[in-house]
Tab-separated table of C-alpha atoms and ligand atoms in Angstrom:
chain	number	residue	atom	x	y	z
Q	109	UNK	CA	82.992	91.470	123.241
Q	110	UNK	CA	82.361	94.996	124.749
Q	111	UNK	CA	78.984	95.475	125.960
Q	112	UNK	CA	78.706	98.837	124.222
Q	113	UNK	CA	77.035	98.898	121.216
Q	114	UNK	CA	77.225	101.692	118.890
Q	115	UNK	CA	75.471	103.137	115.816
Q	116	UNK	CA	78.212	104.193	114.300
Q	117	UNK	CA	81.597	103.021	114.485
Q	118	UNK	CA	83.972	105.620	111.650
Q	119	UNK	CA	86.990	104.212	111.207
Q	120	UNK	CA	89.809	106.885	110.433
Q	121	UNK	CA	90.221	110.563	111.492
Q	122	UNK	CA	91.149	112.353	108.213
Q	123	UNK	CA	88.664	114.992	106.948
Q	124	UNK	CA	86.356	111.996	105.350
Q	125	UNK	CA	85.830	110.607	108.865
Q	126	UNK	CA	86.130	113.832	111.017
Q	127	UNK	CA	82.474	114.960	108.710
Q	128	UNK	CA	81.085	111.774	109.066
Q	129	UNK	CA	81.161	111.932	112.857
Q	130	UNK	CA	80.130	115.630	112.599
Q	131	UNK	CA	77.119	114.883	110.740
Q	132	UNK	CA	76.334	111.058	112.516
Q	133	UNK	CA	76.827	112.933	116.046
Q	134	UNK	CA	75.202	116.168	115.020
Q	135	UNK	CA	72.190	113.841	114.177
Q	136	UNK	CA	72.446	111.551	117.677
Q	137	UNK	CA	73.838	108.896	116.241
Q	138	UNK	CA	75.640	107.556	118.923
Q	139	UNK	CA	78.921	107.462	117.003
Q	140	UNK	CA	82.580	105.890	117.897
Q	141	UNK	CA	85.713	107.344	115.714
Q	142	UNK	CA	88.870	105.081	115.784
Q	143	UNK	CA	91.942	106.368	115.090
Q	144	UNK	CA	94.888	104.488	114.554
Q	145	UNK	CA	97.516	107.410	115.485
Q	146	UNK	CA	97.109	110.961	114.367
Q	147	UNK	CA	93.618	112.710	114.102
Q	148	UNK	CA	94.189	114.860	110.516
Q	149	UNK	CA	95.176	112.125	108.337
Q	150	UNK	CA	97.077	113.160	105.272
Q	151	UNK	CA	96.594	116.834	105.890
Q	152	UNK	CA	98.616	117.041	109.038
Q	153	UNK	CA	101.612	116.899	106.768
Q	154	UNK	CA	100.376	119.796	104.470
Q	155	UNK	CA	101.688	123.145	105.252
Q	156	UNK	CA	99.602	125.154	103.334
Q	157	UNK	CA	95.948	123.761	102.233
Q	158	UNK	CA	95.167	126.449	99.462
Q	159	UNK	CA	92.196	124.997	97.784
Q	160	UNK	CA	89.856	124.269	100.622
Q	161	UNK	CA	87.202	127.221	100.662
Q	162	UNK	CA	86.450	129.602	103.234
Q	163	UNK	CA	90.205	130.403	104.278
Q	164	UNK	CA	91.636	132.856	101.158
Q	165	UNK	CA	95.195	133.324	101.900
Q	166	UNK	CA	95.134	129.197	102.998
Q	167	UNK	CA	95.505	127.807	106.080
Q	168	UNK	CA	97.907	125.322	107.548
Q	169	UNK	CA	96.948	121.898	107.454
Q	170	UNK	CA	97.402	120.906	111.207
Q	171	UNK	CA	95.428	123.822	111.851
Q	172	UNK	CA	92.509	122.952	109.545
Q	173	UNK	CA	92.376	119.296	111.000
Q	174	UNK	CA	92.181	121.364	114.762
Q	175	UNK	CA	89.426	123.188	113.803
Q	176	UNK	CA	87.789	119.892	112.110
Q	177	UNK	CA	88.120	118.174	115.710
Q	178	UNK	CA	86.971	121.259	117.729
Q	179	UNK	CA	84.129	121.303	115.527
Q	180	UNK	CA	83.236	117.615	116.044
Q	181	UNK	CA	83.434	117.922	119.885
Q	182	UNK	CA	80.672	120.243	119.687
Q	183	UNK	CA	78.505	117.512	119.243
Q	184	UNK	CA	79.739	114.769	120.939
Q	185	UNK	CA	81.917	112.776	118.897
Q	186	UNK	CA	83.881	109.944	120.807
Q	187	UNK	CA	86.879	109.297	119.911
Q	188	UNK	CA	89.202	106.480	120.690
Q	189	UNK	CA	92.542	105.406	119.440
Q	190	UNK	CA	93.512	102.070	118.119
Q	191	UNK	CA	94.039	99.832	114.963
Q	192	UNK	CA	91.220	98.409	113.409
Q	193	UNK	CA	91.895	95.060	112.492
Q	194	UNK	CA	88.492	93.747	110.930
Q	195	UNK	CA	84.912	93.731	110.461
Q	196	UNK	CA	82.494	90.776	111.053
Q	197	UNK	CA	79.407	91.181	109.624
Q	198	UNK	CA	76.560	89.542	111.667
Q	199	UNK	CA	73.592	90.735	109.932
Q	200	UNK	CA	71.650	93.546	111.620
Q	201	UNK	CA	74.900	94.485	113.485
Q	202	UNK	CA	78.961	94.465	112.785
Q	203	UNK	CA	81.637	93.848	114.886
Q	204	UNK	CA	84.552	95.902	114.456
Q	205	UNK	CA	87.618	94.919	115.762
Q	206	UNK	CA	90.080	96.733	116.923
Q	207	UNK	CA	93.519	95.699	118.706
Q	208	UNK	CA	91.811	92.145	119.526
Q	209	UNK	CA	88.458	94.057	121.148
Q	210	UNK	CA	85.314	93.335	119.572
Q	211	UNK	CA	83.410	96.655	119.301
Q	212	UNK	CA	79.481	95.853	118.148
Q	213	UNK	CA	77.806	98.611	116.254
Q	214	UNK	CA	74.450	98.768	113.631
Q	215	UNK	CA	77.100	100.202	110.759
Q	216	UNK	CA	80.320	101.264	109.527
Q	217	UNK	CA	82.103	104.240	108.112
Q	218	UNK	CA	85.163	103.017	106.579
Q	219	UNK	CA	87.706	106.634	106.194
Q	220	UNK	CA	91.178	105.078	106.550
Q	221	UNK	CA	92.373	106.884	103.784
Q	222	UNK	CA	96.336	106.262	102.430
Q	223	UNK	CA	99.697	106.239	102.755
Q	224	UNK	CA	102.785	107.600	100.565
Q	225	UNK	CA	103.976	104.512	97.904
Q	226	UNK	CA	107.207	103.116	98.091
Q	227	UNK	CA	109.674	103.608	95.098
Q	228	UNK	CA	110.652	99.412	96.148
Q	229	UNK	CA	114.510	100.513	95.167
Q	230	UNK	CA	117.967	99.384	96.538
Q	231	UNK	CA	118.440	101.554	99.896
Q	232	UNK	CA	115.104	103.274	100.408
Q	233	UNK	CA	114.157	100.810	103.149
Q	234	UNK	CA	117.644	101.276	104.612
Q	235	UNK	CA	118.172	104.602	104.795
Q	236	UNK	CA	114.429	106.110	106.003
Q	237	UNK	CA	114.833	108.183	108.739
Q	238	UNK	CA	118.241	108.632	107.478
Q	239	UNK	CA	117.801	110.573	104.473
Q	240	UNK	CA	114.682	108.860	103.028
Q	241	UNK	CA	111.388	110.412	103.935
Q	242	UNK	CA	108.031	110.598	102.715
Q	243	UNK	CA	106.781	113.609	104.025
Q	244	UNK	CA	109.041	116.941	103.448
Q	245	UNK	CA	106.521	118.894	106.011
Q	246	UNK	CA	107.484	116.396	108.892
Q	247	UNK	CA	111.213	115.963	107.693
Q	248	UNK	CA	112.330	118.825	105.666
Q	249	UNK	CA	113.946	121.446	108.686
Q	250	UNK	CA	116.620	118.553	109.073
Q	251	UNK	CA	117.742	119.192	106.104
Q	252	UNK	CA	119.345	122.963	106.048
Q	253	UNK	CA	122.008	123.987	103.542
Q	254	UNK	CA	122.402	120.688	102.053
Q	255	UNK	CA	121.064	119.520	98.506
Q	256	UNK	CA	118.298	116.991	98.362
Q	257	UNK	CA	115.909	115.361	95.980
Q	258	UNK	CA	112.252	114.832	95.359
Q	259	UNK	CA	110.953	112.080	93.299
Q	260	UNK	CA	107.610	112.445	91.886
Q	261	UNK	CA	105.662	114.563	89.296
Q	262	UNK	CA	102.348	115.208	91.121
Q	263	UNK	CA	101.230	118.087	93.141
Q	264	UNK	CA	102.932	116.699	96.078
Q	265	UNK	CA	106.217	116.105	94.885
Q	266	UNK	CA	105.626	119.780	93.345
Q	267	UNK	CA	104.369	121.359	96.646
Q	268	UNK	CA	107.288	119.539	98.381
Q	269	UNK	CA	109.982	120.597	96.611
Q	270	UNK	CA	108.685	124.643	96.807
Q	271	UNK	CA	108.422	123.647	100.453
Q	272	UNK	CA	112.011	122.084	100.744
Q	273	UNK	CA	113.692	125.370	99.509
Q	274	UNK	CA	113.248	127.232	102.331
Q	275	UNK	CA	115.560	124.323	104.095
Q	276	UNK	CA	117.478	122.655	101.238
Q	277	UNK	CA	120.320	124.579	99.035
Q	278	UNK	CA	119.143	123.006	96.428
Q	279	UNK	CA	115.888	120.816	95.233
Q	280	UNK	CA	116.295	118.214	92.320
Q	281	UNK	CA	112.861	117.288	90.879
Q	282	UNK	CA	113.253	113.555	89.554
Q	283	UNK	CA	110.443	113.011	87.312
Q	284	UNK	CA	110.080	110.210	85.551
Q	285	UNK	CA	108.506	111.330	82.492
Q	286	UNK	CA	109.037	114.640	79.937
Q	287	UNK	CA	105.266	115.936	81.667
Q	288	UNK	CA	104.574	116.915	85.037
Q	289	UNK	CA	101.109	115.567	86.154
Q	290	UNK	CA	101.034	118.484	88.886
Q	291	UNK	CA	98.710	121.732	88.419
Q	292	UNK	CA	99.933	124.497	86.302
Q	293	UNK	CA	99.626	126.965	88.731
Q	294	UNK	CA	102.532	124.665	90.853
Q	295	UNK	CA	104.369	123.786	87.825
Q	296	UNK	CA	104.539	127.573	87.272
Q	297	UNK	CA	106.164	128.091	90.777
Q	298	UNK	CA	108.425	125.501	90.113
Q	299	UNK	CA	109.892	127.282	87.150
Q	300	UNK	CA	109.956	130.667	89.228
Q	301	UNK	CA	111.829	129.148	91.576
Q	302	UNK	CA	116.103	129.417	91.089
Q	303	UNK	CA	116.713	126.744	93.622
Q	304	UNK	CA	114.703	124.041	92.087
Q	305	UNK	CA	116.173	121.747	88.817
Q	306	UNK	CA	113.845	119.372	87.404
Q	307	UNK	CA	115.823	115.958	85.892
Q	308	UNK	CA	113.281	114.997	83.014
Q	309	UNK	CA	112.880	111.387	81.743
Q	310	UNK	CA	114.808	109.945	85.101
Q	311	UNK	CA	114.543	107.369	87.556
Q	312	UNK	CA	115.874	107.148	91.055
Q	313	UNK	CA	117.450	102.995	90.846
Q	314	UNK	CA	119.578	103.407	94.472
Q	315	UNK	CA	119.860	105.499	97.827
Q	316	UNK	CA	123.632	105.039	98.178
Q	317	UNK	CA	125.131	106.277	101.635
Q	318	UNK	CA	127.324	105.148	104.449
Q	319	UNK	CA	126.550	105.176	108.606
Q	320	UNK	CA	125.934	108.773	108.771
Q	321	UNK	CA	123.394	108.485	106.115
Q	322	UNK	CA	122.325	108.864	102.801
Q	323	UNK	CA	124.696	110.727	99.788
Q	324	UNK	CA	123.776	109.918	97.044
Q	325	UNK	CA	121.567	108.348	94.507
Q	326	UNK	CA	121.809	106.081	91.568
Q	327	UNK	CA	119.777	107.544	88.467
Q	328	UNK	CA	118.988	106.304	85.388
Q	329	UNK	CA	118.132	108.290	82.305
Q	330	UNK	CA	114.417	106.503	81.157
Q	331	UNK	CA	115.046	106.895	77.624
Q	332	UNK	CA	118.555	105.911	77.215
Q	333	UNK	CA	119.263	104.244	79.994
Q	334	UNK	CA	122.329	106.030	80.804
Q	335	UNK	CA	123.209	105.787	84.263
Q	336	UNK	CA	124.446	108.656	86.557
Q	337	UNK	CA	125.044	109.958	90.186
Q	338	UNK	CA	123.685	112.566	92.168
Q	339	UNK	CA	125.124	114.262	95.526
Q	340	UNK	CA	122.413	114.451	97.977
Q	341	UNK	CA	121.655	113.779	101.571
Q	342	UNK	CA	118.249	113.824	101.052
Q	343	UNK	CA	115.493	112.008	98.862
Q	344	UNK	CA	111.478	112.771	99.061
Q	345	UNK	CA	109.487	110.253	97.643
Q	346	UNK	CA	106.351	111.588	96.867
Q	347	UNK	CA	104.883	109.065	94.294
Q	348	UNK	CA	101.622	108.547	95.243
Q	349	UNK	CA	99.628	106.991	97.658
Q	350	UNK	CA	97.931	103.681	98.406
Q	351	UNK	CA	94.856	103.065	100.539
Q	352	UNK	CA	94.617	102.003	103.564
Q	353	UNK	CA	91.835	98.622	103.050
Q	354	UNK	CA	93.994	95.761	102.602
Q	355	UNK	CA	92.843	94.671	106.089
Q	356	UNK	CA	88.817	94.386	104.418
Q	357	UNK	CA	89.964	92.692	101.028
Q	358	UNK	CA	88.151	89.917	102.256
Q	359	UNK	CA	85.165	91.108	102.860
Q	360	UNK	CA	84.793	94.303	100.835
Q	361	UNK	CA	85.015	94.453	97.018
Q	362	UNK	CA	88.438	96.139	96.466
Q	363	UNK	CA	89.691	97.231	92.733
Q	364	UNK	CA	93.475	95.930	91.149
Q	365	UNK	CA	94.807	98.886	92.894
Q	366	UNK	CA	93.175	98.158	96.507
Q	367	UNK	CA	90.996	101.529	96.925
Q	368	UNK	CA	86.947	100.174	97.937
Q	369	UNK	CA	84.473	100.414	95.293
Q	370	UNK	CA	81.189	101.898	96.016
Q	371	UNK	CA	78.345	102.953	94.510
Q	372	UNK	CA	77.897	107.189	94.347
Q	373	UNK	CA	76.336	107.351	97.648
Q	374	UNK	CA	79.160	105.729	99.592
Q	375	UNK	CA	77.677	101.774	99.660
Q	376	UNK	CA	80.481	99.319	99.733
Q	377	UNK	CA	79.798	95.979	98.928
Q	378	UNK	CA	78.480	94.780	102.543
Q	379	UNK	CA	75.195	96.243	103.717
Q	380	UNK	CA	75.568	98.521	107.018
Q	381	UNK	CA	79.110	99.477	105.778
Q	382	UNK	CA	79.991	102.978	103.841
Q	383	UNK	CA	83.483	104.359	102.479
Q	384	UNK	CA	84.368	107.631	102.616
Q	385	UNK	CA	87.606	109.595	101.343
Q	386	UNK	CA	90.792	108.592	99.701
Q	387	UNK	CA	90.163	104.961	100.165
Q	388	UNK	CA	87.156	104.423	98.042
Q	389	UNK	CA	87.695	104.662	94.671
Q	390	UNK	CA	86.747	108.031	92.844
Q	391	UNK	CA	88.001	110.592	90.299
Q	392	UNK	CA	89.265	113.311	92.970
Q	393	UNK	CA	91.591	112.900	95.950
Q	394	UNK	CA	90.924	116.110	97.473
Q	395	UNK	CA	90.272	117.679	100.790
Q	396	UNK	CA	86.966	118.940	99.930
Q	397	UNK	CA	86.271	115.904	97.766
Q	398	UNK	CA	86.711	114.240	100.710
Q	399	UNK	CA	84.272	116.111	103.218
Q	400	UNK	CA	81.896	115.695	100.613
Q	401	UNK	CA	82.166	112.094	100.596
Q	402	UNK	CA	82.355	112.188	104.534
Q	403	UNK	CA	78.404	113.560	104.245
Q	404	UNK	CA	77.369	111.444	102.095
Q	405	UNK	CA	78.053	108.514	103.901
Q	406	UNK	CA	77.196	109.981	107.254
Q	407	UNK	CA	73.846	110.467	106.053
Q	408	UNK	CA	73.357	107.132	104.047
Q	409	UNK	CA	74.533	105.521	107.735
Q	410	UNK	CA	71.230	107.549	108.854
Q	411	UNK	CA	68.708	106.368	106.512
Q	412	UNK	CA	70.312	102.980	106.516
Q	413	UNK	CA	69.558	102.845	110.447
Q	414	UNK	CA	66.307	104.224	109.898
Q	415	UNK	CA	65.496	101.312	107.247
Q	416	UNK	CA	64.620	103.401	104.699
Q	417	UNK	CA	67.674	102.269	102.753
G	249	NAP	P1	99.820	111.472	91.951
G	249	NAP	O1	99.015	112.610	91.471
G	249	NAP	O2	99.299	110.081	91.755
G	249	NAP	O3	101.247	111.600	91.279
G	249	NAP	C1	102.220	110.634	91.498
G	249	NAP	C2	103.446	111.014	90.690
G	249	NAP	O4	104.478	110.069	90.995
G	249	NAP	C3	103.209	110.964	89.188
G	249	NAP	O5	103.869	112.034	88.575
G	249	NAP	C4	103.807	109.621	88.791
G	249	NAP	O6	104.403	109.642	87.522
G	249	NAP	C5	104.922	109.456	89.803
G	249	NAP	N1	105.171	108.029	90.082
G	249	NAP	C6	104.274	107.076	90.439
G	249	NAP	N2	104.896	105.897	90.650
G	249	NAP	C7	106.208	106.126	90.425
G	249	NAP	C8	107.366	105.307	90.479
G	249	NAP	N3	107.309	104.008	90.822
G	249	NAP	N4	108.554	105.860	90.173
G	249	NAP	C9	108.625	107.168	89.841
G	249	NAP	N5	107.587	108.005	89.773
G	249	NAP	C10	106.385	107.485	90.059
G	249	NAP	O7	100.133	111.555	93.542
G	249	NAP	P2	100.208	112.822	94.523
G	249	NAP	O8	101.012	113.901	93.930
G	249	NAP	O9	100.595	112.278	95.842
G	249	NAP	O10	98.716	113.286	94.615
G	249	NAP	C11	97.692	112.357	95.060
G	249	NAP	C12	96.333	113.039	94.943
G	249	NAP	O11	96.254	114.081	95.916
G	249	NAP	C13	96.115	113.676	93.586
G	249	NAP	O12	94.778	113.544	93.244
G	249	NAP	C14	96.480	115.132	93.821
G	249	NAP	O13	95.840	116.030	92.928
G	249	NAP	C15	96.009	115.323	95.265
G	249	NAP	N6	96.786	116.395	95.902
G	249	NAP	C16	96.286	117.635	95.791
G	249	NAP	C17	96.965	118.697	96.342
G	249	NAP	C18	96.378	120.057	96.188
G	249	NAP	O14	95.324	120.178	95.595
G	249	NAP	N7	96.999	121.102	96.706
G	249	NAP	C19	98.173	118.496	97.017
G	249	NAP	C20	98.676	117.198	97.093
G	249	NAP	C21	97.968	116.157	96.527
G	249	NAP	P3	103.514	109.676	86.182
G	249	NAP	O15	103.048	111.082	86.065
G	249	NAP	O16	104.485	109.272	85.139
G	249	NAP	O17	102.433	108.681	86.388
């Protein structure tokens, strides 16, 4: 086990985390933030955040997370990349362990947030990286003057497809419903916009392709059950997300779909540990929703290590 022992250990580097470790560090806690790969989480494949305050006109997402990290070093924040694998709880301190290391620390900020959902279909498995992606920000320039496809009805699948269009000659929208669950003010820009179609009532069954990748997909009309094909290179899932926990489910109370419950000020069901973000269940997946959350727990971390909680 490493000798080092922490107050703090955050695990994840999304917004959630990057506040906790702001406020843990600002208050000299002496706090440890594992990341498994990219600091940012979900937002580094956001081109424009819109809705966060303080930047009218938006800002990129990269460039938000930047300024999140720049903000943390301030105060100290260290950092260290790595997958963390589990949590032992040994009363008045945890272990958290990451790539086989044992890390001891007095408590834990779980902020692992989640990752896009698989449609489960013939072909999607096959053909990723190939003309099945799940994030149109990362993927979306590789696709110029050729038509692709989106499948979702949330605000991502409606912010992707306005993104796609600057790449894409054309965007199908495959939703499978008659009602988009996205925003109005994105369903309105989806309207405005010539190069988008939206395929109501319809479900994406097959990626269909051949060496050079994908071409088309298999679709099925929801209601009838009609079956049809569509000429694309490219298909977006952007169905939703699932969090990142299954690596606590046996230690943490989870829900059916896997997010952490807490109670409203960020207490999971193990003493000493918090969750913060997208992966503890709540109403709204947001980024400021999830800087809010981020304090909260940072803070409940503080009186919990101060016994008065
Ligand atoms: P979401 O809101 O959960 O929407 C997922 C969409 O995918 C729904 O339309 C759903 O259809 C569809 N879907 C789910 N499973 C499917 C399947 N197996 N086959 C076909 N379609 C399926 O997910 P999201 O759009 O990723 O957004 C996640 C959260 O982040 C939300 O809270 C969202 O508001 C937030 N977000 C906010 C912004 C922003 O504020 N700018 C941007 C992106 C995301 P049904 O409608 O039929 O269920």
């Amino acid at each position: 086990m490493s000798e080092t022992s922490y107050d703090v250990i955050i695990i994840g580097g999304g917004p959630a985390g990057l506040t906790a470790g702001l406020y843990t560090s600002r208050a000299k806690l002496r706090t440890l933030l594992v990341e498994r790969m990219l600091m940012g989480g979900q937002v580094m494949t956001t081109t424009k955040v819109e809705n966060y305050p303080g930047f009218p006109g938006g800002i990129d997402g990269p460039d938000l997370m930047v300024r999140f990290q720049e903000h943390c070093q301030e105060f100290g924040l260290e950092v260290s990349y790595g997958e963390a694998e589990n949590i032992l709880d040994k009363g008045e301190f945890k272990i958290v362990v990451v790539d086989g290391e044992e890390l001891s620390t007095r408590c834990v900020i779980v902020t692992t947030g989640a990752e896009p959902r698989k449609l489960g279909i013939p072909g999607e498995q096959e053909f990723i990286g190939r003309g099945v992606s799940y994030c149109a920000t990362c993927d979306g320039a590789f696709f110029r003057d050729v038509p692709v496809a989106i499948a979702g009805g949330g605000d991502t699948a409606a912010e992707e497809a306005l993104f796609l269009t600057r790449f894409a000659s054309k965007v199908t929208l495959i939703h499978r419903r008659d009602k988009l669950r996205a925003t109005p003010i994105l369903q309105e820009r989806l309207t405005a916009n010539a190069k988008i179609e939206v395929l109501w009532n319809t479900e994406v069954d097959r990626v269909e392709g051949d060496n050079s990748g994908a071409k088309a997909l298999e679709l099925r009309d929801a209601v009838t059950g009609k079956k049809r094909s569509l000429a694309v290179e490219g298909l977006f899932v952007a169905i939703g997300v699932t969090p990142k926990a299954h690596f606590l489910a046996e230690i943490l109370d989870l829900d059916p779909d896997g997010y952490i419950l807490t109670d409203p000020e960020c207490r999971t069901s193990m003493p000493g540990v918090f969750a913060a973000g997208d992966v503890r269940k709540k109403i709204l997946k947001q980024i400021a929703t999830a800087v809010g959350d981020g304090a909260v727990a940072a803070i409940m971390a503080e009186k919990y290590l101060e016994g008065f909680d």
